[in-house]
Amino acid sequence: MTPDQPAAPRSRTARPGTGRPVPRSGGTPRLREAVRGRGRAASQARPRGTAAASRPPRRPPRVNVLDALRGLQQRVRRAWDRPLTAYYLLLGGSLLILVLGLVMVYSASQIKALQSGLAPSYFFRKQLFAAALGGALMLLAVRMPIKLHRAFAYPLLAVSLFLMCLVQVPGMGIAVNGNQNWISFGGPFLLQPSEFGKLALVLWGADLLARKQDKRLLAQWKHLLVPLVPATGMLLGLIMLGGDMGTAIILTAILFGLLWLAGAPTRLFAGVLAFAGLIGMVLIKTSANRMSRLACIGATEPGANDQCWQAVHGIYALANGGWFGSGLGASMEKWGELPEPHTDFIFAITGEELGLAGTLSVLVLFAALGYAGIRVAGRTEDPFVRYAAGGVTTWITAQAVVNIGAVLGLLPIAGVPLPLFSYGGSALLPTMFAVGLLIAFARAEPGARAALAMRQPALRKKLARVRRKTMRRPVKRRPSGER
């Protein structure tokens, strides 16, 4: 081949018998269609099940249990770490406890009201009114700025001390169940000032410790204890004059919670704890009533003079409930057998009517409140928010533990209500204000504030979309003579 000649085309395999090369594209369209037709005919002629029988069965992919658990753990951790988790836990948990408490107050107090010659819904209506008033206080606490909370602490402490002094004035203070810690305002309206003393101690103690931390004075034990411990001792003295040991225990727990958050040294903390324990033992030893309550821990029989009657019948109520309870309203212990079924021992009636499932639900809700409060106290950089959130969380969880422990027979009966659950407006109002305080602190977190600001435009769009869908076109009215 000379350079002037063109290059020869690449050789193709000749078709047998014709000498024609096979094209690279796989043949002409007719040839490709014929090959496809033969393939379809062969597949139709093949008996069914041949291809399935020739292929091995597909095995489902193996699921690693450890990987699945790790993935679930990561998803739960991401959900817990969201900025609005504490906000939703506080709001939803407190409302659920309140609603369930209203239902159980109505169920547990009907027989008590009828025995007193009242309407069956008497206690429920009073509790519902207190819950509505407490809801307004909760909303007020959520909307109040932190500076106003700090300024509100000192007047509240002064008013609480004044009212607790009025309790001891003859003719003004009223004794209920052997404890003189109530003030009567005429008719059925009673007020227990010591319940508001808990809120006053939390706010005042948080503001006091925050100001001292700003001045870097908490490293000195004198500034750590004074005047926090003397003021708490004054509140405890006024409470113990009325004989209310249960409220004194809760105030002591709040004091220890504030000292722990302030970073009290272990020896100082242990010293204060030992001193408080010594005072408590002296007060218990000098009272036959308190000694009998201490002797009823773990009792299974009423004992001499039925001194453990309430503790034993609380256990009976829980035992009758079983797994899922006897049904709402079907309690037998509330028919005069169990004293205080709608106040201190409402948890026992809950266990009898709703069973173990109901009591565990209540425990889970209180655990959620405790976790959310600890999270708010641990994530903030404001010292007042940390002390106030820690104090409120200590207050609610300690009171719940004391009440439930007494019903279960693990602790002596202290006479404290279950927060947000038991009957009693004097206990419900400051507790709901304290929960509103926690919700305000949870909303004030930087991440929560940003998340709420981002959700407002989306919520407005959804509302506008719903309004457009539900809007009806106006229909023109026809004249009366027109059909």
Coordinates of C-alpha atoms in Angstrom, one line a residue:
M1 CA 0.0 0.0 0.0
T2 CA 1.4 3.3 -1.1
P3 CA 1.1 6.5 1.1
D4 CA -1.3 8.0 -1.5
Q5 CA -3.8 5.1 -1.0
P6 CA -6.5 5.5 1.7
A7 CA -6.4 3.2 4.7
A8 CA -8.4 0.0 4.3
P9 CA -11.4 -0.4 6.6
R10 CA -11.1 -2.7 9.6
S11 CA -12.1 -6.2 8.8
R12 CA -15.3 -7.6 10.1
T13 CA -16.3 -11.2 10.6
A14 CA -18.1 -12.4 7.6
R15 CA -21.6 -13.9 7.9
P16 CA -21.4 -17.6 7.1
G17 CA -22.6 -18.5 3.6
T18 CA -22.9 -14.9 2.4
G19 CA -19.5 -13.3 2.8
R20 CA -21.1 -10.1 4.1
P21 CA -19.6 -8.6 7.2
V22 CA -21.6 -8.3 10.4
P23 CA -22.2 -4.7 11.3
R24 CA -20.9 -3.4 14.6
S25 CA -24.2 -2.2 15.9
G26 CA -25.6 -5.7 16.2
G27 CA -27.4 -6.0 12.9
T28 CA -30.2 -4.2 11.1
P29 CA -33.4 -3.3 13.0
R30 CA -35.2 -6.3 11.5
L31 CA -32.5 -8.6 12.7
R32 CA -32.6 -7.2 16.2
E33 CA -36.4 -7.5 16.3
A34 CA -36.2 -11.1 15.1
V35 CA -33.8 -12.0 17.9
R36 CA -36.0 -10.4 20.5
G37 CA -39.0 -12.2 19.1
R38 CA -37.2 -15.6 19.4
G39 CA -36.2 -14.7 23.0
R40 CA -39.8 -13.9 24.0
A41 CA -41.1 -17.1 22.3
A42 CA -38.5 -19.2 24.2
S43 CA -39.5 -17.6 27.5
Q44 CA -43.2 -18.3 26.8
A45 CA -42.5 -21.9 25.9
R46 CA -40.4 -22.5 29.0
P47 CA -42.6 -24.0 31.8
R48 CA -43.4 -21.9 34.7
G49 CA -41.3 -22.2 37.8
T50 CA -38.2 -23.3 35.9
A51 CA -36.4 -20.0 36.3
A52 CA -37.5 -19.7 39.9
A53 CA -36.4 -23.2 40.6
S54 CA -33.0 -22.7 39.0
R55 CA -32.2 -19.5 41.0
P56 CA -31.4 -19.8 44.6
P57 CA -33.8 -18.1 47.0
R58 CA -32.9 -14.7 48.1
R59 CA -32.0 -14.4 51.8
P60 CA -33.2 -11.4 53.7
P61 CA -30.5 -9.1 54.7
R62 CA -29.2 -9.8 58.2
V63 CA -30.0 -7.2 60.8
N64 CA -27.4 -6.5 63.4
V65 CA -29.0 -5.9 66.7
L66 CA -26.1 -4.0 68.1
D67 CA -26.1 -1.6 65.1
A68 CA -29.9 -1.1 65.4
L69 CA -29.5 -0.3 69.1
R70 CA -26.7 2.1 68.4
G71 CA -28.8 3.9 65.8
L72 CA -31.7 4.1 68.2
Q73 CA -29.5 5.5 70.9
Q74 CA -28.1 8.1 68.5
R75 CA -31.6 9.2 67.5
V76 CA -32.7 9.4 71.1
R77 CA -29.6 11.4 71.9
R78 CA -30.2 13.8 69.1
A79 CA -33.8 14.2 70.2
W80 CA -32.7 14.9 73.8
D81 CA -30.1 17.4 72.7
R82 CA -32.6 19.6 70.8
P83 CA -32.9 23.1 72.2
L84 CA -36.6 22.9 72.9
T85 CA -36.6 19.5 74.6
A86 CA -36.6 20.9 78.1
Y87 CA -39.3 23.4 77.2
Y88 CA -41.7 20.7 75.9
L89 CA -40.9 18.4 78.8
L90 CA -41.8 21.0 81.3
L91 CA -44.9 22.3 79.6
G92 CA -46.3 18.9 78.6
G93 CA -45.3 17.0 81.7
S94 CA -46.7 19.6 84.1
L95 CA -50.0 19.8 82.2
L96 CA -50.4 16.0 82.0
I97 CA -49.8 15.7 85.8
L98 CA -52.3 18.5 86.4
V99 CA -55.0 17.0 84.2
L100 CA -54.5 13.5 85.6
G101 CA -54.5 15.0 89.1
L102 CA -57.9 16.7 88.5
V103 CA -59.4 13.4 87.3
M104 CA -58.1 11.5 90.3
V105 CA -59.2 14.3 92.8
Y106 CA -62.7 14.0 91.3
S107 CA -62.7 10.2 91.7
A108 CA -61.1 10.1 95.1
S109 CA -63.0 12.9 96.8
Q110 CA -66.6 12.0 95.9
I111 CA -67.2 9.7 98.9
K112 CA -65.5 12.1 101.3
A113 CA -67.7 14.9 100.0
L114 CA -70.9 12.9 100.4
Q115 CA -69.8 11.9 104.0
S116 CA -69.4 15.6 104.8
G117 CA -72.9 16.4 103.4
L118 CA -71.5 18.2 100.3
A119 CA -72.0 17.8 96.6
P120 CA -69.9 14.9 95.1
S121 CA -68.0 17.4 92.9
Y122 CA -67.4 19.9 95.7
F123 CA -63.6 19.3 96.1
F124 CA -63.2 18.9 92.3
R125 CA -64.7 22.3 91.6
K126 CA -62.5 23.9 94.2
Q127 CA -59.4 22.2 92.7
L128 CA -60.5 23.2 89.2
F129 CA -60.8 26.9 90.3
A130 CA -57.4 26.7 91.9
A131 CA -55.9 25.1 88.7
A132 CA -57.4 27.9 86.6
L133 CA -56.0 30.6 88.9
G134 CA -52.7 28.7 88.9
G135 CA -52.7 28.6 85.1
A136 CA -52.9 32.4 85.1
L137 CA -50.0 32.5 87.6
M138 CA -48.0 30.2 85.4
L139 CA -48.5 32.3 82.3
L140 CA -47.5 35.4 84.4
A141 CA -44.3 33.7 85.5
V142 CA -43.5 32.7 81.9
R143 CA -44.0 36.3 80.6
M144 CA -42.2 38.1 83.5
P145 CA -38.6 39.1 82.8
I146 CA -35.8 37.7 85.0
K147 CA -35.1 41.1 86.6
L148 CA -38.7 41.3 87.8
H149 CA -38.5 37.8 89.3
R150 CA -35.4 38.9 91.2
A151 CA -37.2 42.0 92.5
F152 CA -40.3 40.0 93.4
A153 CA -38.3 37.7 95.7
Y154 CA -37.9 40.2 98.7
P155 CA -41.5 41.3 99.0
L156 CA -42.6 37.6 98.7
L157 CA -40.3 36.6 101.5
A158 CA -41.5 39.4 103.7
V159 CA -45.2 38.7 103.1
S160 CA -44.6 34.9 103.7
L161 CA -42.9 35.6 107.1
F162 CA -45.7 38.0 108.1
L163 CA -48.4 35.5 107.2
M164 CA -46.6 32.7 109.0
C165 CA -46.4 34.8 112.1
L166 CA -50.2 35.5 111.8
V167 CA -50.7 31.7 111.9
Q168 CA -49.6 31.6 115.5
V169 CA -51.9 34.5 116.6
P170 CA -54.9 33.0 118.5
G171 CA -58.1 33.5 116.7
M172 CA -56.5 33.8 113.2
G173 CA -54.6 30.5 112.9
I174 CA -56.5 27.3 112.4
A175 CA -55.3 23.7 113.2
V176 CA -55.9 21.0 110.6
N177 CA -55.0 17.4 111.5
G178 CA -53.1 18.6 114.5
N179 CA -50.9 21.1 112.6
Q180 CA -51.6 24.8 113.1
N181 CA -50.4 26.2 109.9
W182 CA -53.6 27.6 108.2
I183 CA -55.3 31.0 108.1
S184 CA -59.0 31.3 107.5
F185 CA -60.5 34.0 105.3
G186 CA -64.0 33.1 106.0
G187 CA -66.1 30.1 104.8
P188 CA -64.2 27.3 103.1
F189 CA -61.3 29.4 102.0
L190 CA -58.1 28.6 103.8
L191 CA -54.5 29.6 103.2
Q192 CA -51.3 27.8 104.1
P193 CA -48.5 30.4 104.1
S194 CA -45.7 27.9 104.5
E195 CA -46.4 26.7 100.9
F196 CA -45.6 30.2 99.6
G197 CA -42.6 30.2 101.9
K198 CA -41.0 27.5 99.7
L199 CA -41.3 29.8 96.6
A200 CA -40.0 32.7 98.6
L201 CA -37.0 30.8 99.8
V202 CA -36.1 29.6 96.2
L203 CA -36.3 33.1 94.7
W204 CA -34.7 35.0 97.6
G205 CA -31.9 32.4 98.0
A206 CA -31.2 32.3 94.3
D207 CA -30.9 36.1 94.1
L208 CA -28.7 36.2 97.2
L209 CA -26.3 33.6 96.0
A210 CA -26.2 35.1 92.5
R211 CA -25.2 38.6 93.8
K212 CA -22.5 37.1 96.0
Q213 CA -21.2 35.0 93.1
D214 CA -20.9 38.2 91.0
K215 CA -18.8 39.7 93.8
R216 CA -16.8 36.4 94.2
L217 CA -17.7 36.0 97.8
L218 CA -18.9 32.4 97.8
A219 CA -15.4 31.1 98.4
Q220 CA -15.7 32.3 102.0
W221 CA -17.9 30.0 104.1
K222 CA -19.3 33.0 106.1
H223 CA -20.8 34.6 103.0
L224 CA -22.0 31.2 101.8
L225 CA -24.0 30.5 105.0
V226 CA -25.0 34.0 106.1
P227 CA -27.7 35.1 105.8
L228 CA -29.1 32.1 103.9
V229 CA -29.0 29.6 106.7
P230 CA -30.4 32.0 109.5
A231 CA -33.3 33.1 107.2
T232 CA -34.1 29.5 106.5
G233 CA -33.9 28.7 110.2
M234 CA -36.4 31.5 110.8
L235 CA -38.8 29.9 108.3
L236 CA -38.3 26.5 109.8
G237 CA -38.9 27.8 113.3
L238 CA -42.2 29.3 112.4
I239 CA -43.3 26.2 110.6
M240 CA -42.3 23.9 113.5
L241 CA -44.2 26.0 115.9
G242 CA -47.3 24.8 114.1
G243 CA -46.0 21.2 114.1
D244 CA -45.7 20.8 110.3
M245 CA -42.7 18.4 110.0
G246 CA -43.3 17.6 106.3
T247 CA -43.0 21.2 105.1
A248 CA -39.9 21.6 107.3
I249 CA -38.3 18.7 105.5
I250 CA -39.0 20.2 102.1
L251 CA -37.5 23.6 103.1
T252 CA -34.4 21.8 104.4
A253 CA -34.1 20.0 101.1
I254 CA -34.3 23.3 99.2
L255 CA -31.6 24.8 101.4
F256 CA -29.3 21.8 100.8
G257 CA -30.0 22.1 97.0
L258 CA -29.0 25.8 97.0
L259 CA -25.8 25.1 99.0
W260 CA -24.9 22.2 96.6
L261 CA -25.3 24.4 93.5
A262 CA -23.3 27.1 95.2
G263 CA -20.4 24.7 95.5
A264 CA -20.3 24.3 99.2
P265 CA -17.3 22.3 100.4
T266 CA -18.0 18.7 101.4
R267 CA -17.1 19.2 105.0
L268 CA -19.3 22.3 105.3
F269 CA -22.1 20.5 103.5
A270 CA -21.8 17.5 105.7
G271 CA -21.7 19.6 108.8
V272 CA -24.9 21.4 107.9
L273 CA -26.5 18.1 107.1
A274 CA -25.4 16.5 110.4
F275 CA -26.8 19.5 112.3
A276 CA -30.1 19.3 110.5
G277 CA -30.3 15.6 111.1
L278 CA -29.6 16.1 114.8
I279 CA -32.3 18.7 115.1
G280 CA -34.7 16.4 113.3
M281 CA -34.0 13.5 115.6
V282 CA -34.6 15.6 118.6
L283 CA -37.9 16.9 117.2
I284 CA -39.0 13.3 116.4
K285 CA -38.0 11.9 119.8
T286 CA -39.9 14.6 121.7
S287 CA -43.2 13.9 119.8
A288 CA -45.2 10.7 120.3
N289 CA -47.1 11.3 117.0
R290 CA -43.8 11.5 115.0
M291 CA -42.4 8.5 116.7
S292 CA -45.5 6.5 115.8
R293 CA -45.2 7.6 112.2
L294 CA -41.5 6.5 112.2
A295 CA -42.5 3.1 113.6
C296 CA -45.0 2.5 110.7
I297 CA -42.3 2.3 108.0
G298 CA -42.8 -1.1 106.3
A299 CA -45.8 -2.0 108.5
T300 CA -48.2 -4.7 107.3
E301 CA -50.6 -4.6 110.2
P302 CA -52.4 -1.6 111.8
G303 CA -50.7 -2.3 115.1
A304 CA -51.8 -1.2 118.6
N305 CA -54.6 1.4 118.6
D306 CA -54.5 1.3 114.8
Q307 CA -51.6 3.7 114.7
C308 CA -50.5 2.4 111.3
W309 CA -54.0 2.3 109.9
Q310 CA -53.3 4.8 107.1
A311 CA -50.0 3.4 106.1
V312 CA -51.3 -0.2 105.9
H313 CA -54.4 0.7 104.0
G314 CA -52.3 2.6 101.5
I315 CA -50.5 -0.6 100.8
Y316 CA -53.8 -2.4 100.5
A317 CA -55.0 0.1 97.9
L318 CA -51.9 -0.4 95.8
A319 CA -52.2 -4.2 96.1
N320 CA -55.8 -4.2 95.0
G321 CA -54.9 -2.3 91.8
G322 CA -52.8 -5.0 90.2
W323 CA -51.3 -4.3 86.8
F324 CA -54.1 -2.2 85.3
G325 CA -56.3 -1.3 88.2
S326 CA -59.9 -1.9 89.2
G327 CA -61.2 0.9 87.0
L328 CA -61.6 4.6 87.3
G329 CA -64.0 5.3 90.2
A330 CA -64.0 1.7 91.4
S331 CA -61.7 2.1 94.4
M332 CA -62.8 0.4 97.6
E333 CA -60.4 2.1 100.0
K334 CA -61.8 5.5 99.5
W335 CA -65.1 4.4 101.1
G336 CA -63.9 5.5 104.5
E337 CA -61.1 3.0 104.9
L338 CA -58.2 5.2 103.8
P339 CA -57.8 8.6 105.5
E340 CA -57.0 11.6 103.2
P341 CA -57.6 9.7 99.9
H342 CA -57.7 12.9 97.8
T343 CA -54.7 14.8 99.5
D344 CA -51.7 13.0 101.0
F345 CA -52.7 9.4 99.8
I346 CA -54.1 10.2 96.3
F347 CA -51.2 8.2 94.9
A348 CA -52.6 5.1 96.6
I349 CA -56.0 5.6 95.0
T350 CA -54.3 6.1 91.7
G351 CA -52.6 2.7 92.1
E352 CA -55.9 1.0 93.0
E353 CA -57.9 2.5 90.1
L354 CA -55.3 2.7 87.4
G355 CA -52.9 0.0 88.6
L356 CA -49.2 -0.3 88.2
A357 CA -49.5 1.3 84.7
G358 CA -51.0 4.5 86.1
T359 CA -48.5 4.8 89.0
L360 CA -45.6 4.3 86.7
S361 CA -47.0 6.9 84.3
V362 CA -47.0 9.4 87.2
L363 CA -43.4 8.5 88.1
V364 CA -42.3 8.9 84.5
L365 CA -43.9 12.4 84.3
F366 CA -42.2 13.5 87.5
A367 CA -38.9 12.1 86.3
A368 CA -39.3 14.1 83.1
L369 CA -39.9 17.3 85.1
G370 CA -36.8 16.6 87.2
Y371 CA -34.6 15.9 84.2
A372 CA -35.8 19.1 82.4
G373 CA -35.1 21.2 85.5
I374 CA -31.6 19.8 85.9
R375 CA -31.0 20.4 82.2
V376 CA -32.1 24.1 82.5
A377 CA -29.9 24.6 85.5
G378 CA -26.9 22.9 83.9
R379 CA -27.0 24.7 80.5
T380 CA -27.5 28.3 81.6
E381 CA -24.7 30.8 82.2
D382 CA -26.8 33.1 84.4
P383 CA -26.2 32.3 88.1
F384 CA -29.7 33.4 89.2
V385 CA -31.3 31.1 86.6
R386 CA -29.1 28.2 87.7
Y387 CA -29.9 28.6 91.4
A388 CA -33.6 29.2 90.9
A389 CA -34.0 26.3 88.5
G390 CA -32.1 24.0 90.8
G391 CA -34.1 25.1 93.8
V392 CA -37.4 24.6 92.1
T393 CA -36.3 21.2 90.8
T394 CA -35.2 20.1 94.3
W395 CA -38.5 21.3 95.8
I396 CA -40.7 19.4 93.4
T397 CA -38.7 16.2 93.2
A398 CA -38.1 16.1 97.0
Q399 CA -41.7 16.6 97.8
A400 CA -42.8 13.9 95.3
V401 CA -40.2 11.5 96.8
V402 CA -41.4 12.1 100.3
N403 CA -45.1 11.7 99.4
I404 CA -44.7 8.6 97.2
G405 CA -42.2 7.1 99.7
A406 CA -44.7 7.4 102.5
V407 CA -47.5 5.8 100.4
L408 CA -45.2 2.9 99.5
G409 CA -44.2 2.4 103.2
L410 CA -40.6 3.3 102.6
L411 CA -40.6 6.7 104.5
P412 CA -42.6 8.0 107.5
I413 CA -45.9 9.8 106.7
A414 CA -44.9 13.4 106.5
G415 CA -48.2 14.9 105.5
V416 CA -47.0 16.6 102.3
P417 CA -49.2 16.6 99.1
L418 CA -48.0 15.3 95.8
P419 CA -47.1 18.4 93.7
L420 CA -49.5 19.4 91.0
F421 CA -51.5 16.2 91.7
S422 CA -53.1 16.2 95.2
Y423 CA -56.0 18.4 96.3
G424 CA -55.2 21.7 97.8
G425 CA -55.1 25.2 96.3
S426 CA -52.5 26.6 98.7
A427 CA -50.0 24.0 97.5
L428 CA -51.1 24.2 93.8
L429 CA -50.7 27.9 93.3
P430 CA -47.0 28.4 94.2
T431 CA -46.1 25.1 92.6
M432 CA -47.6 26.2 89.2
F433 CA -45.9 29.6 89.5
A434 CA -42.6 27.7 90.1
V435 CA -43.2 25.5 87.0
G436 CA -43.9 28.7 85.0
L437 CA -40.5 30.0 86.3
L438 CA -38.8 26.9 84.9
I439 CA -40.6 27.2 81.5
A440 CA -39.5 30.8 81.3
F441 CA -35.9 29.8 81.9
A442 CA -36.2 27.1 79.3
R443 CA -37.5 29.6 76.8
A444 CA -34.7 32.0 77.6
E445 CA -31.9 29.6 76.4
P446 CA -30.2 31.0 73.3
G447 CA -30.9 27.8 71.2
A448 CA -34.6 27.6 72.4
R449 CA -35.1 31.3 71.7
A450 CA -33.8 30.9 68.1
A451 CA -35.8 27.8 67.5
L452 CA -39.0 29.5 68.7
A453 CA -38.3 32.5 66.5
M454 CA -37.8 30.3 63.5
R455 CA -41.1 28.4 64.1
Q456 CA -43.3 31.5 64.3
P457 CA -43.3 32.3 60.5
A458 CA -43.9 28.6 59.7
L459 CA -46.8 28.5 62.2
R460 CA -48.3 31.6 60.6
K461 CA -48.1 30.1 57.2
K462 CA -49.9 26.9 58.4
L463 CA -52.6 29.0 60.0
A464 CA -53.1 31.0 56.9
R465 CA -53.3 27.8 54.8
V466 CA -55.9 26.4 57.2
R467 CA -57.9 29.6 57.0
R468 CA -57.9 29.6 53.2
K469 CA -59.1 26.0 53.2
T470 CA -61.8 26.5 55.7
M471 CA -63.0 29.8 54.3
R472 CA -66.4 29.7 52.5
R473 CA -67.4 31.9 49.6
P474 CA -70.1 34.4 50.6
V475 CA -73.4 33.5 49.1
K476 CA -75.5 36.3 47.7
R477 CA -78.9 36.5 49.1
R478 CA -81.7 36.4 46.6
P479 CA -84.8 38.5 46.8
S480 CA -87.7 37.0 48.5
G481 CA -89.7 36.7 45.4
E482 CA -87.0 35.1 43.3
R483 CA -86.7 31.3 43.1

